[in-house]
PDB file of N, CA and C in Angstrom:
ATOM      1  N   UNK A   1       0.843  -1.187   0.000  1.00 61.00           N
ATOM      2  CA  UNK A   1       0.000   0.000   0.000  1.00 61.00           C
ATOM      3  C   UNK A   1       0.876   1.235   0.000  1.00 61.00           C
ATOM      4  N   UNK A   2       0.350   2.277  -0.618  1.00 70.00           N
ATOM      5  CA  UNK A   2       1.131   3.508  -0.653  1.00 70.00           C
ATOM      6  C   UNK A   2       1.042   4.218   0.694  1.00 70.00           C
ATOM      7  N   UNK A   3       2.034   5.052   0.964  1.00 69.00           N
ATOM      8  CA  UNK A   3       2.085   5.767   2.234  1.00 69.00           C
ATOM      9  C   UNK A   3       0.922   6.743   2.381  1.00 69.00           C
ATOM     10  N   UNK A   4       0.486   7.344   1.289  1.00 78.00           N
ATOM     11  CA  UNK A   4      -0.618   8.301   1.362  1.00 78.00           C
ATOM     12  C   UNK A   4      -1.917   7.600   1.753  1.00 78.00           C
ATOM     13  N   UNK A   5      -2.140   6.391   1.257  1.00 81.00           N
ATOM     14  CA  UNK A   5      -3.343   5.645   1.600  1.00 81.00           C
ATOM     15  C   UNK A   5      -3.326   5.228   3.069  1.00 81.00           C
ATOM     16  N   UNK A   6      -2.178   4.803   3.565  1.00 75.00           N
ATOM     17  CA  UNK A   6      -2.058   4.426   4.970  1.00 75.00           C
ATOM     18  C   UNK A   6      -2.277   5.646   5.862  1.00 75.00           C
ATOM     19  N   UNK A   7      -1.719   6.778   5.486  1.00 76.00           N
ATOM     20  CA  UNK A   7      -1.935   8.007   6.253  1.00 76.00           C
ATOM     21  C   UNK A   7      -3.409   8.385   6.265  1.00 76.00           C
ATOM     22  N   UNK A   8      -4.085   8.215   5.125  1.00 81.00           N
ATOM     23  CA  UNK A   8      -5.513   8.500   5.058  1.00 81.00           C
ATOM     24  C   UNK A   8      -6.291   7.592   6.009  1.00 81.00           C
ATOM     25  N   UNK A   9      -5.949   6.297   6.042  1.00 79.00           N
ATOM     26  CA  UNK A   9      -6.629   5.368   6.936  1.00 79.00           C
ATOM     27  C   UNK A   9      -6.381   5.693   8.400  1.00 79.00           C
ATOM     28  N   UNK A  10      -5.155   6.121   8.716  1.00 81.00           N
ATOM     29  CA  UNK A  10      -4.829   6.472  10.099  1.00 81.00           C
ATOM     30  C   UNK A  10      -5.604   7.713  10.530  1.00 81.00           C
ATOM     31  N   UNK A  11      -5.743   8.672   9.642  1.00 84.00           N
ATOM     32  CA  UNK A  11      -6.416   9.920   9.986  1.00 84.00           C
ATOM     33  C   UNK A  11      -7.918   9.902   9.706  1.00 84.00           C
ATOM     34  N   UNK A  12      -8.450   8.786   9.249  1.00 88.00           N
ATOM     35  CA  UNK A  12      -9.873   8.707   8.900  1.00 88.00           C
ATOM     36  C   UNK A  12     -10.812   9.074  10.052  1.00 88.00           C
ATOM     37  N   UNK A  13     -10.610   8.591  11.282  1.00 88.00           N
ATOM     38  CA  UNK A  13     -11.516   9.023  12.358  1.00 88.00           C
ATOM     39  C   UNK A  13     -11.482  10.537  12.604  1.00 88.00           C
ATOM     40  N   UNK A  14     -10.324  11.148  12.499  1.00 88.00           N
ATOM     41  CA  UNK A  14     -10.240  12.596  12.677  1.00 88.00           C
ATOM     42  C   UNK A  14     -10.929  13.328  11.531  1.00 88.00           C
ATOM     43  N   UNK A  15     -10.779  12.824  10.312  1.00 89.00           N
ATOM     44  CA  UNK A  15     -11.424  13.442   9.155  1.00 89.00           C
ATOM     45  C   UNK A  15     -12.941  13.332   9.261  1.00 89.00           C
ATOM     46  N   UNK A  16     -13.422  12.163   9.680  1.00 90.00           N
ATOM     47  CA  UNK A  16     -14.866  11.964   9.838  1.00 90.00           C
ATOM     48  C   UNK A  16     -15.410  12.863  10.938  1.00 90.00           C
ATOM     49  N   UNK A  17     -14.668  13.007  12.039  1.00 90.00           N
ATOM     50  CA  UNK A  17     -15.099  13.887  13.128  1.00 90.00           C
ATOM     51  C   UNK A  17     -15.259  15.313  12.644  1.00 90.00           C
ATOM     52  N   UNK A  18     -14.296  15.791  11.883  1.00 89.00           N
ATOM     53  CA  UNK A  18     -14.372  17.166  11.387  1.00 89.00           C
ATOM     54  C   UNK A  18     -15.452  17.320  10.322  1.00 89.00           C
ATOM     55  N   UNK A  19     -15.674  16.291   9.519  1.00 90.00           N
ATOM     56  CA  UNK A  19     -16.715  16.369   8.497  1.00 90.00           C
ATOM     57  C   UNK A  19     -18.111  16.380   9.120  1.00 90.00           C
ATOM     58  N   UNK A  20     -18.275  15.703  10.247  1.00 90.00           N
ATOM     59  CA  UNK A  20     -19.578  15.689  10.914  1.00 90.00           C
ATOM     60  C   UNK A  20     -19.959  17.055  11.491  1.00 90.00           C
ATOM     61  N   UNK A  21     -18.989  17.925  11.634  1.00 89.00           N
ATOM     62  CA  UNK A  21     -19.294  19.290  12.113  1.00 89.00           C
ATOM     63  C   UNK A  21     -20.155  20.052  11.109  1.00 89.00           C
ATOM     64  N   UNK A  22     -20.193  19.605   9.872  1.00 88.00           N
ATOM     65  CA  UNK A  22     -20.980  20.282   8.842  1.00 88.00           C
ATOM     66  C   UNK A  22     -22.463  19.928   8.888  1.00 88.00           C
ATOM     67  N   UNK A  23     -22.821  18.888   9.639  1.00 87.00           N
ATOM     68  CA  UNK A  23     -24.224  18.494   9.748  1.00 87.00           C
ATOM     69  C   UNK A  23     -24.937  19.471  10.678  1.00 87.00           C
ATOM     70  N   UNK A  24     -26.025  20.062  10.196  1.00 86.00           N
ATOM     71  CA  UNK A  24     -26.780  21.044  10.976  1.00 86.00           C
ATOM     72  C   UNK A  24     -27.648  20.358  12.013  1.00 86.00           C
ATOM     73  N   UNK A  25     -27.900  21.057  13.106  1.00 85.00           N
ATOM     74  CA  UNK A  25     -28.723  20.560  14.199  1.00 85.00           C
ATOM     75  C   UNK A  25     -29.994  21.388  14.299  1.00 85.00           C
ATOM     76  N   UNK A  26     -31.042  20.803  14.887  1.00 84.00           N
ATOM     77  CA  UNK A  26     -32.304  21.536  15.035  1.00 84.00           C
ATOM     78  C   UNK A  26     -32.211  22.595  16.119  1.00 84.00           C
ATOM     79  N   UNK A  27     -31.374  22.380  17.135  1.00 86.00           N
ATOM     80  CA  UNK A  27     -31.155  23.383  18.181  1.00 86.00           C
ATOM     81  C   UNK A  27     -29.720  23.872  18.099  1.00 86.00           C
ATOM     82  N   UNK A  28     -29.560  25.188  18.096  1.00 88.00           N
ATOM     83  CA  UNK A  28     -28.238  25.773  17.889  1.00 88.00           C
ATOM     84  C   UNK A  28     -27.266  25.435  19.021  1.00 88.00           C
ATOM     85  N   UNK A  29     -27.709  25.510  20.269  1.00 90.00           N
ATOM     86  CA  UNK A  29     -26.829  25.239  21.407  1.00 90.00           C
ATOM     87  C   UNK A  29     -26.318  23.814  21.424  1.00 90.00           C
ATOM     88  N   UNK A  30     -27.218  22.872  21.158  1.00 89.00           N
ATOM     89  CA  UNK A  30     -26.816  21.470  21.124  1.00 89.00           C
ATOM     90  C   UNK A  30     -25.872  21.216  19.953  1.00 89.00           C
ATOM     91  N   UNK A  31     -26.124  21.875  18.827  1.00 88.00           N
ATOM     92  CA  UNK A  31     -25.252  21.715  17.667  1.00 88.00           C
ATOM     93  C   UNK A  31     -23.844  22.208  17.945  1.00 88.00           C
ATOM     94  N   UNK A  32     -23.744  23.326  18.640  1.00 91.00           N
ATOM     95  CA  UNK A  32     -22.424  23.866  18.988  1.00 91.00           C
ATOM     96  C   UNK A  32     -21.700  22.921  19.938  1.00 91.00           C
ATOM     97  N   UNK A  33     -22.427  22.386  20.925  1.00 93.00           N
ATOM     98  CA  UNK A  33     -21.821  21.456  21.876  1.00 93.00           C
ATOM     99  C   UNK A  33     -21.327  20.192  21.173  1.00 93.00           C
ATOM    100  N   UNK A  34     -22.140  19.640  20.286  1.00 92.00           N
ATOM    101  CA  UNK A  34     -21.714  18.443  19.555  1.00 92.00           C
ATOM    102  C   UNK A  34     -20.520  18.733  18.653  1.00 92.00           C
ATOM    103  N   UNK A  35     -20.490  19.916  18.039  1.00 92.00           N
ATOM    104  CA  UNK A  35     -19.344  20.280  17.202  1.00 92.00           C
ATOM    105  C   UNK A  35     -18.068  20.420  18.026  1.00 92.00           C
ATOM    106  N   UNK A  36     -18.189  21.001  19.213  1.00 94.00           N
ATOM    107  CA  UNK A  36     -17.018  21.115  20.093  1.00 94.00           C
ATOM    108  C   UNK A  36     -16.515  19.731  20.485  1.00 94.00           C
ATOM    109  N   UNK A  37     -17.440  18.829  20.814  1.00 94.00           N
ATOM    110  CA  UNK A  37     -17.040  17.468  21.180  1.00 94.00           C
ATOM    111  C   UNK A  37     -16.405  16.733  19.999  1.00 94.00           C
ATOM    112  N   UNK A  38     -16.901  16.963  18.796  1.00 93.00           N
ATOM    113  CA  UNK A  38     -16.303  16.338  17.611  1.00 93.00           C
ATOM    114  C   UNK A  38     -14.897  16.873  17.349  1.00 93.00           C
ATOM    115  N   UNK A  39     -14.704  18.170  17.512  1.00 94.00           N
ATOM    116  CA  UNK A  39     -13.375  18.756  17.319  1.00 94.00           C
ATOM    117  C   UNK A  39     -12.409  18.249  18.383  1.00 94.00           C
ATOM    118  N   UNK A  40     -12.869  18.162  19.638  1.00 95.00           N
ATOM    119  CA  UNK A  40     -12.019  17.616  20.700  1.00 95.00           C
ATOM    120  C   UNK A  40     -11.667  16.154  20.426  1.00 95.00           C
ATOM    121  N   UNK A  41     -12.611  15.397  19.910  1.00 93.00           N
ATOM    122  CA  UNK A  41     -12.344  13.996  19.561  1.00 93.00           C
ATOM    123  C   UNK A  41     -11.256  13.920  18.486  1.00 93.00           C
ATOM    124  N   UNK A  42     -11.336  14.783  17.489  1.00 93.00           N
ATOM    125  CA  UNK A  42     -10.317  14.785  16.428  1.00 93.00           C
ATOM    126  C   UNK A  42      -8.951  15.191  16.983  1.00 93.00           C
ATOM    127  N   UNK A  43      -8.922  16.157  17.888  1.00 93.00           N
ATOM    128  CA  UNK A  43      -7.644  16.588  18.466  1.00 93.00           C
ATOM    129  C   UNK A  43      -7.036  15.516  19.366  1.00 93.00           C
ATOM    130  N   UNK A  44      -7.869  14.871  20.185  1.00 94.00           N
ATOM    131  CA  UNK A  44      -7.359  13.801  21.052  1.00 94.00           C
ATOM    132  C   UNK A  44      -6.833  12.654  20.204  1.00 94.00           C
ATOM    133  N   UNK A  45      -7.560  12.302  19.156  1.00 92.00           N
ATOM    134  CA  UNK A  45      -7.119  11.211  18.292  1.00 92.00           C
ATOM    135  C   UNK A  45      -5.800  11.552  17.588  1.00 92.00           C
ATOM    136  N   UNK A  46      -5.643  12.785  17.156  1.00 90.00           N
ATOM    137  CA  UNK A  46      -4.447  13.184  16.406  1.00 90.00           C
ATOM    138  C   UNK A  46      -3.261  13.551  17.303  1.00 90.00           C
ATOM    139  N   UNK A  47      -3.467  13.703  18.602  1.00 91.00           N
ATOM    140  CA  UNK A  47      -2.422  14.208  19.484  1.00 91.00           C
ATOM    141  C   UNK A  47      -1.134  13.372  19.506  1.00 91.00           C
ATOM    142  N   UNK A  48      -1.153  12.027  19.555  1.00 90.00           N
ATOM    143  CA  UNK A  48       0.132  11.310  19.533  1.00 90.00           C
ATOM    144  C   UNK A  48       0.909  11.527  18.236  1.00 90.00           C
ATOM    145  N   UNK A  49       0.208  11.576  17.118  1.00 86.00           N
ATOM    146  CA  UNK A  49       0.876  11.797  15.843  1.00 86.00           C
ATOM    147  C   UNK A  49       1.458  13.209  15.764  1.00 86.00           C
ATOM    148  N   UNK A  50       0.705  14.181  16.227  1.00 86.00           N
ATOM    149  CA  UNK A  50       1.184  15.571  16.238  1.00 86.00           C
ATOM    150  C   UNK A  50       2.383  15.703  17.165  1.00 86.00           C
ATOM    151  N   UNK A  51       2.307  15.084  18.350  1.00 88.00           N
ATOM    152  CA  UNK A  51       3.425  15.137  19.287  1.00 88.00           C
ATOM    153  C   UNK A  51       4.684  14.512  18.686  1.00 88.00           C
ATOM    154  N   UNK A  52       4.533  13.341  18.074  1.00 86.00           N
ATOM    155  CA  UNK A  52       5.701  12.677  17.482  1.00 86.00           C
ATOM    156  C   UNK A  52       6.303  13.515  16.365  1.00 86.00           C
ATOM    157  N   UNK A  53       5.470  14.178  15.600  1.00 84.00           N
ATOM    158  CA  UNK A  53       5.973  15.013  14.504  1.00 84.00           C
ATOM    159  C   UNK A  53       6.686  16.259  15.036  1.00 84.00           C
ATOM    160  N   UNK A  54       6.080  16.932  16.017  1.00 87.00           N
ATOM    161  CA  UNK A  54       6.647  18.182  16.509  1.00 87.00           C
ATOM    162  C   UNK A  54       7.903  17.982  17.346  1.00 87.00           C
ATOM    163  N   UNK A  55       8.024  16.856  18.043  1.00 86.00           N
ATOM    164  CA  UNK A  55       9.175  16.631  18.916  1.00 86.00           C
ATOM    165  C   UNK A  55      10.355  15.953  18.218  1.00 86.00           C
ATOM    166  N   UNK A  56      10.217  15.648  16.945  1.00 84.00           N
ATOM    167  CA  UNK A  56      11.308  15.010  16.213  1.00 84.00           C
ATOM    168  C   UNK A  56      12.355  16.043  15.831  1.00 84.00           C
ATOM    169  N   UNK A  57      13.599  15.700  16.043  1.00 82.00           N
ATOM    170  CA  UNK A  57      14.695  16.579  15.626  1.00 82.00           C
ATOM    171  C   UNK A  57      14.746  16.625  14.111  1.00 82.00           C
ATOM    172  N   UNK A  58      15.366  17.655  13.538  1.00 84.00           N
ATOM    173  CA  UNK A  58      15.428  17.757  12.070  1.00 84.00           C
ATOM    174  C   UNK A  58      16.042  16.538  11.387  1.00 84.00           C
ATOM    175  N   UNK A  59      16.989  15.887  12.031  1.00 83.00           N
ATOM    176  CA  UNK A  59      17.613  14.719  11.410  1.00 83.00           C
ATOM    177  C   UNK A  59      17.091  13.413  12.001  1.00 83.00           C
ATOM    178  N   UNK A  60      16.050  13.480  12.803  1.00 81.00           N
ATOM    179  CA  UNK A  60      15.539  12.296  13.496  1.00 81.00           C
ATOM    180  C   UNK A  60      14.440  11.586  12.742  1.00 81.00           C
ATOM    181  N   UNK A  61      13.941  10.535  13.366  1.00 82.00           N
ATOM    182  CA  UNK A  61      12.885   9.719  12.804  1.00 82.00           C
ATOM    183  C   UNK A  61      11.700   9.753  13.762  1.00 82.00           C
ATOM    184  N   UNK A  62      10.557  10.254  13.302  1.00 79.00           N
ATOM    185  CA  UNK A  62       9.404  10.377  14.191  1.00 79.00           C
ATOM    186  C   UNK A  62       8.794   9.030  14.540  1.00 79.00           C
ATOM    187  N   UNK A  63       9.142   7.980  13.842  1.00 81.00           N
ATOM    188  CA  UNK A  63       8.592   6.655  14.104  1.00 81.00           C
ATOM    189  C   UNK A  63       9.453   5.844  15.058  1.00 81.00           C
ATOM    190  N   UNK A  64      10.615   6.382  15.450  1.00 81.00           N
ATOM    191  CA  UNK A  64      11.527   5.672  16.330  1.00 81.00           C
ATOM    192  C   UNK A  64      10.932   5.541  17.734  1.00 81.00           C
ATOM    193  N   UNK A  65      10.948   4.332  18.265  1.00 84.00           N
ATOM    194  CA  UNK A  65      10.412   4.105  19.604  1.00 84.00           C
ATOM    195  C   UNK A  65      11.355   4.587  20.694  1.00 84.00           C
ATOM    196  N   UNK A  66      12.573   4.925  20.348  1.00 84.00           N
ATOM    197  CA  UNK A  66      13.516   5.453  21.324  1.00 84.00           C
ATOM    198  C   UNK A  66      13.384   6.957  21.474  1.00 84.00           C
ATOM    199  N   UNK A  67      12.531   7.552  20.682  1.00 82.00           N
ATOM    200  CA  UNK A  67      12.325   8.999  20.735  1.00 82.00           C
ATOM    201  C   UNK A  67      10.842   9.305  20.906  1.00 82.00           C
ATOM    202  N   UNK A  68      10.401  10.364  20.246  1.00 84.00           N
ATOM    203  CA  UNK A  68       8.998  10.754  20.392  1.00 84.00           C
ATOM    204  C   UNK A  68       8.014   9.779  19.760  1.00 84.00           C
ATOM    205  N   UNK A  69       8.493   8.856  18.943  1.00 83.00           N
ATOM    206  CA  UNK A  69       7.619   7.868  18.333  1.00 83.00           C
ATOM    207  C   UNK A  69       7.010   6.905  19.339  1.00 83.00           C
ATOM    208  N   UNK A  70       7.548   6.877  20.541  1.00 87.00           N
ATOM    209  CA  UNK A  70       6.972   6.021  21.586  1.00 87.00           C
ATOM    210  C   UNK A  70       5.558   6.471  21.946  1.00 87.00           C
ATOM    211  N   UNK A  71       5.245   7.732  21.695  1.00 87.00           N
ATOM    212  CA  UNK A  71       3.896   8.242  21.977  1.00 87.00           C
ATOM    213  C   UNK A  71       2.858   7.598  21.061  1.00 87.00           C
ATOM    214  N   UNK A  72       3.300   7.037  19.945  1.00 86.00           N
ATOM    215  CA  UNK A  72       2.361   6.396  19.027  1.00 86.00           C
ATOM    216  C   UNK A  72       1.759   5.120  19.602  1.00 86.00           C
ATOM    217  N   UNK A  73       2.379   4.564  20.648  1.00 89.00           N
ATOM    218  CA  UNK A  73       1.802   3.400  21.309  1.00 89.00           C
ATOM    219  C   UNK A  73       0.498   3.760  22.028  1.00 89.00           C
ATOM    220  N   UNK A  74       0.270   5.026  22.260  1.00 89.00           N
ATOM    221  CA  UNK A  74      -0.985   5.460  22.890  1.00 89.00           C
ATOM    222  C   UNK A  74      -2.196   5.163  22.017  1.00 89.00           C
ATOM    223  N   UNK A  75      -1.970   4.921  20.730  1.00 87.00           N
ATOM    224  CA  UNK A  75      -3.092   4.615  19.846  1.00 87.00           C
ATOM    225  C   UNK A  75      -3.799   3.319  20.232  1.00 87.00           C
ATOM    226  N   UNK A  76      -3.139   2.430  20.959  1.00 90.00           N
ATOM    227  CA  UNK A  76      -3.820   1.225  21.431  1.00 90.00           C
ATOM    228  C   UNK A  76      -4.933   1.570  22.415  1.00 90.00           C
ATOM    229  N   UNK A  77      -4.782   2.671  23.120  1.00 92.00           N
ATOM    230  CA  UNK A  77      -5.809   3.131  24.061  1.00 92.00           C
ATOM    231  C   UNK A  77      -6.724   4.143  23.383  1.00 92.00           C
ATOM    232  N   UNK A  78      -6.144   5.066  22.645  1.00 92.00           N
ATOM    233  CA  UNK A  78      -6.901   6.177  22.073  1.00 92.00           C
ATOM    234  C   UNK A  78      -7.818   5.732  20.939  1.00 92.00           C
ATOM    235  N   UNK A  79      -7.383   4.823  20.094  1.00 90.00           N
ATOM    236  CA  UNK A  79      -8.182   4.426  18.934  1.00 90.00           C
ATOM    237  C   UNK A  79      -9.551   3.869  19.322  1.00 90.00           C
ATOM    238  N   UNK A  80      -9.632   2.879  20.228  1.00 92.00           N
ATOM    239  CA  UNK A  80     -10.976   2.380  20.565  1.00 92.00           C
ATOM    240  C   UNK A  80     -11.850   3.434  21.245  1.00 92.00           C
ATOM    241  N   UNK A  81     -11.251   4.244  22.122  1.00 93.00           N
ATOM    242  CA  UNK A  81     -12.037   5.253  22.824  1.00 93.00           C
ATOM    243  C   UNK A  81     -12.561   6.323  21.873  1.00 93.00           C
ATOM    244  N   UNK A  82     -11.711   6.786  20.969  1.00 92.00           N
ATOM    245  CA  UNK A  82     -12.129   7.833  20.032  1.00 92.00           C
ATOM    246  C   UNK A  82     -13.123   7.305  19.004  1.00 92.00           C
ATOM    247  N   UNK A  83     -12.961   6.073  18.564  1.00 92.00           N
ATOM    248  CA  UNK A  83     -13.926   5.507  17.621  1.00 92.00           C
ATOM    249  C   UNK A  83     -15.274   5.306  18.310  1.00 92.00           C
ATOM    250  N   UNK A  84     -15.274   4.870  19.560  1.00 95.00           N
ATOM    251  CA  UNK A  84     -16.515   4.731  20.308  1.00 95.00           C
ATOM    252  C   UNK A  84     -17.191   6.091  20.495  1.00 95.00           C
ATOM    253  N   UNK A  85     -16.420   7.102  20.853  1.00 94.00           N
ATOM    254  CA  UNK A  85     -16.979   8.453  20.989  1.00 94.00           C
ATOM    255  C   UNK A  85     -17.493   8.963  19.653  1.00 94.00           C
ATOM    256  N   UNK A  86     -16.789   8.648  18.573  1.00 93.00           N
ATOM    257  CA  UNK A  86     -17.227   9.064  17.243  1.00 93.00           C
ATOM    258  C   UNK A  86     -18.556   8.413  16.864  1.00 93.00           C
ATOM    259  N   UNK A  87     -18.730   7.141  17.201  1.00 94.00           N
ATOM    260  CA  UNK A  87     -19.982   6.451  16.894  1.00 94.00           C
ATOM    261  C   UNK A  87     -21.137   7.063  17.686  1.00 94.00           C
ATOM    262  N   UNK A  88     -20.908   7.370  18.962  1.00 94.00           N
ATOM    263  CA  UNK A  88     -21.953   7.993  19.783  1.00 94.00           C
ATOM    264  C   UNK A  88     -22.302   9.381  19.248  1.00 94.00           C
ATOM    265  N   UNK A  89     -21.297  10.178  18.915  1.00 93.00           N
ATOM    266  CA  UNK A  89     -21.546  11.524  18.388  1.00 93.00           C
ATOM    267  C   UNK A  89     -22.201  11.464  17.011  1.00 93.00           C
ATOM    268  N   UNK A  90     -21.837  10.481  16.210  1.00 92.00           N
ATOM    269  CA  UNK A  90     -22.484  10.290  14.911  1.00 92.00           C
ATOM    270  C   UNK A  90     -23.966   9.979  15.096  1.00 92.00           C
ATOM    271  N   UNK A  91     -24.284   9.134  16.072  1.00 92.00           N
ATOM    272  CA  UNK A  91     -25.688   8.815  16.345  1.00 92.00           C
ATOM    273  C   UNK A  91     -26.451  10.065  16.772  1.00 92.00           C
ATOM    274  N   UNK A  92     -25.851  10.874  17.648  1.00 91.00           N
ATOM    275  CA  UNK A  92     -26.506  12.125  18.061  1.00 91.00           C
ATOM    276  C   UNK A  92     -26.709  13.061  16.880  1.00 91.00           C
ATOM    277  N   UNK A  93     -25.694  13.181  16.041  1.00 90.00           N
ATOM    278  CA  UNK A  93     -25.799  14.071  14.882  1.00 90.00           C
ATOM    279  C   UNK A  93     -26.891  13.614  13.919  1.00 90.00           C
ATOM    280  N   UNK A  94     -27.000  12.303  13.712  1.00 88.00           N
ATOM    281  CA  UNK A  94     -28.017  11.795  12.797  1.00 88.00           C
ATOM    282  C   UNK A  94     -29.424  11.921  13.374  1.00 88.00           C
ATOM    283  N   UNK A  95     -29.562  11.737  14.682  1.00 88.00           N
ATOM    284  CA  UNK A  95     -30.882  11.853  15.307  1.00 88.00           C
ATOM    285  C   UNK A  95     -31.363  13.303  15.328  1.00 88.00           C
ATOM    286  N   UNK A  96     -30.459  14.223  15.622  1.00 85.00           N
ATOM    287  CA  UNK A  96     -30.833  15.621  15.788  1.00 85.00           C
ATOM    288  C   UNK A  96     -30.564  16.487  14.564  1.00 85.00           C
ATOM    289  N   UNK A  97     -30.305  15.884  13.404  1.00 84.00           N
ATOM    290  CA  UNK A  97     -29.988  16.687  12.228  1.00 84.00           C
ATOM    291  C   UNK A  97     -31.223  17.449  11.757  1.00 84.00           C
ATOM    292  N   UNK A  98     -30.960  18.566  11.119  1.00 74.00           N
ATOM    293  CA  UNK A  98     -32.035  19.373  10.557  1.00 74.00           C
ATOM    294  C   UNK A  98     -32.444  18.748   9.242  1.00 74.00           C
ATOM    295  N   UNK A  99     -33.713  18.456   9.134  1.00 70.00           N
ATOM    296  CA  UNK A  99     -34.217  17.822   7.917  1.00 70.00           C
ATOM    297  C   UNK A  99     -34.697  18.901   6.959  1.00 70.00           C
ATOM    298  N   UNK A 100     -34.214  18.841   5.747  1.00 62.00           N
ATOM    299  CA  UNK A 100     -34.612  19.791   4.717  1.00 62.00           C
ATOM    300  C   UNK A 100     -35.572  19.106   3.750  1.00 62.00           C
ATOM    301  N   UNK A 101     -36.590  19.815   3.401  1.00 51.00           N
ATOM    302  CA  UNK A 101     -37.482  19.297   2.370  1.00 51.00           C
ATOM    303  C   UNK A 101     -37.206  20.040   1.070  1.00 51.00           C
ATOM    304  N   UNK A 102     -37.628  19.475  -0.026  1.00 55.00           N
ATOM    305  CA  UNK A 102     -37.401  20.103  -1.329  1.00 55.00           C
ATOM    306  C   UNK A 102     -38.161  21.409  -1.409  1.00 55.00           C
ATOM    307  N   UNK A 103     -39.334  21.474  -0.814  1.00 56.00           N
ATOM    308  CA  UNK A 103     -40.136  22.699  -0.853  1.00 56.00           C
ATOM    309  C   UNK A 103     -39.420  23.844  -0.142  1.00 56.00           C
ATOM    310  N   UNK A 104     -38.805  23.554   1.017  1.00 54.00           N
ATOM    311  CA  UNK A 104     -38.071  24.587   1.749  1.00 54.00           C
ATOM    312  C   UNK A 104     -36.878  25.076   0.932  1.00 54.00           C
ATOM    313  N   UNK A 105     -36.199  24.159   0.241  1.00 51.00           N
ATOM    314  CA  UNK A 105     -35.028  24.546  -0.536  1.00 51.00           C
ATOM    315  C   UNK A 105     -35.436  25.405  -1.738  1.00 51.00           C
ATOM    316  N   UNK A 106     -36.613  25.160  -2.320  1.00 58.00           N
ATOM    317  CA  UNK A 106     -37.073  25.970  -3.449  1.00 58.00           C
ATOM    318  C   UNK A 106     -37.447  27.371  -2.998  1.00 58.00           C
ATOM    319  N   UNK A 107     -37.925  27.526  -1.768  1.00 57.00           N
ATOM    320  CA  UNK A 107     -38.355  28.833  -1.275  1.00 57.00           C
ATOM    321  C   UNK A 107     -37.175  29.750  -0.986  1.00 57.00           C
ATOM    322  N   UNK A 108     -35.998  29.213  -0.840  1.00 55.00           N
ATOM    323  CA  UNK A 108     -34.820  30.031  -0.483  1.00 55.00           C
ATOM    324  C   UNK A 108     -34.382  30.923  -1.587  1.00 55.00           C
TER     325      UNK A 108
END
């Protein structure tokens, strides 16, 4: 597999979390709260990768377990928790989404 495809698969939960922020909610306050939780989920999920990238020396290897790459082992804990939170937030977003009818869209 190409490196770009693997990177896409690794970042897929974060991408889905950010994409779900575009779904409108029937109540504005609840929509803002769910969007904040989705953004926090994406940041928590991406944090070990961001840490490993930022703490790598210019001539170093971010995947090295003797350096900042050891933080990538946190994905064994973070991945199931963030995916579970993503599924719960996805369910909330789908239940509370604003439903548009064709008639409403024509009136705009």
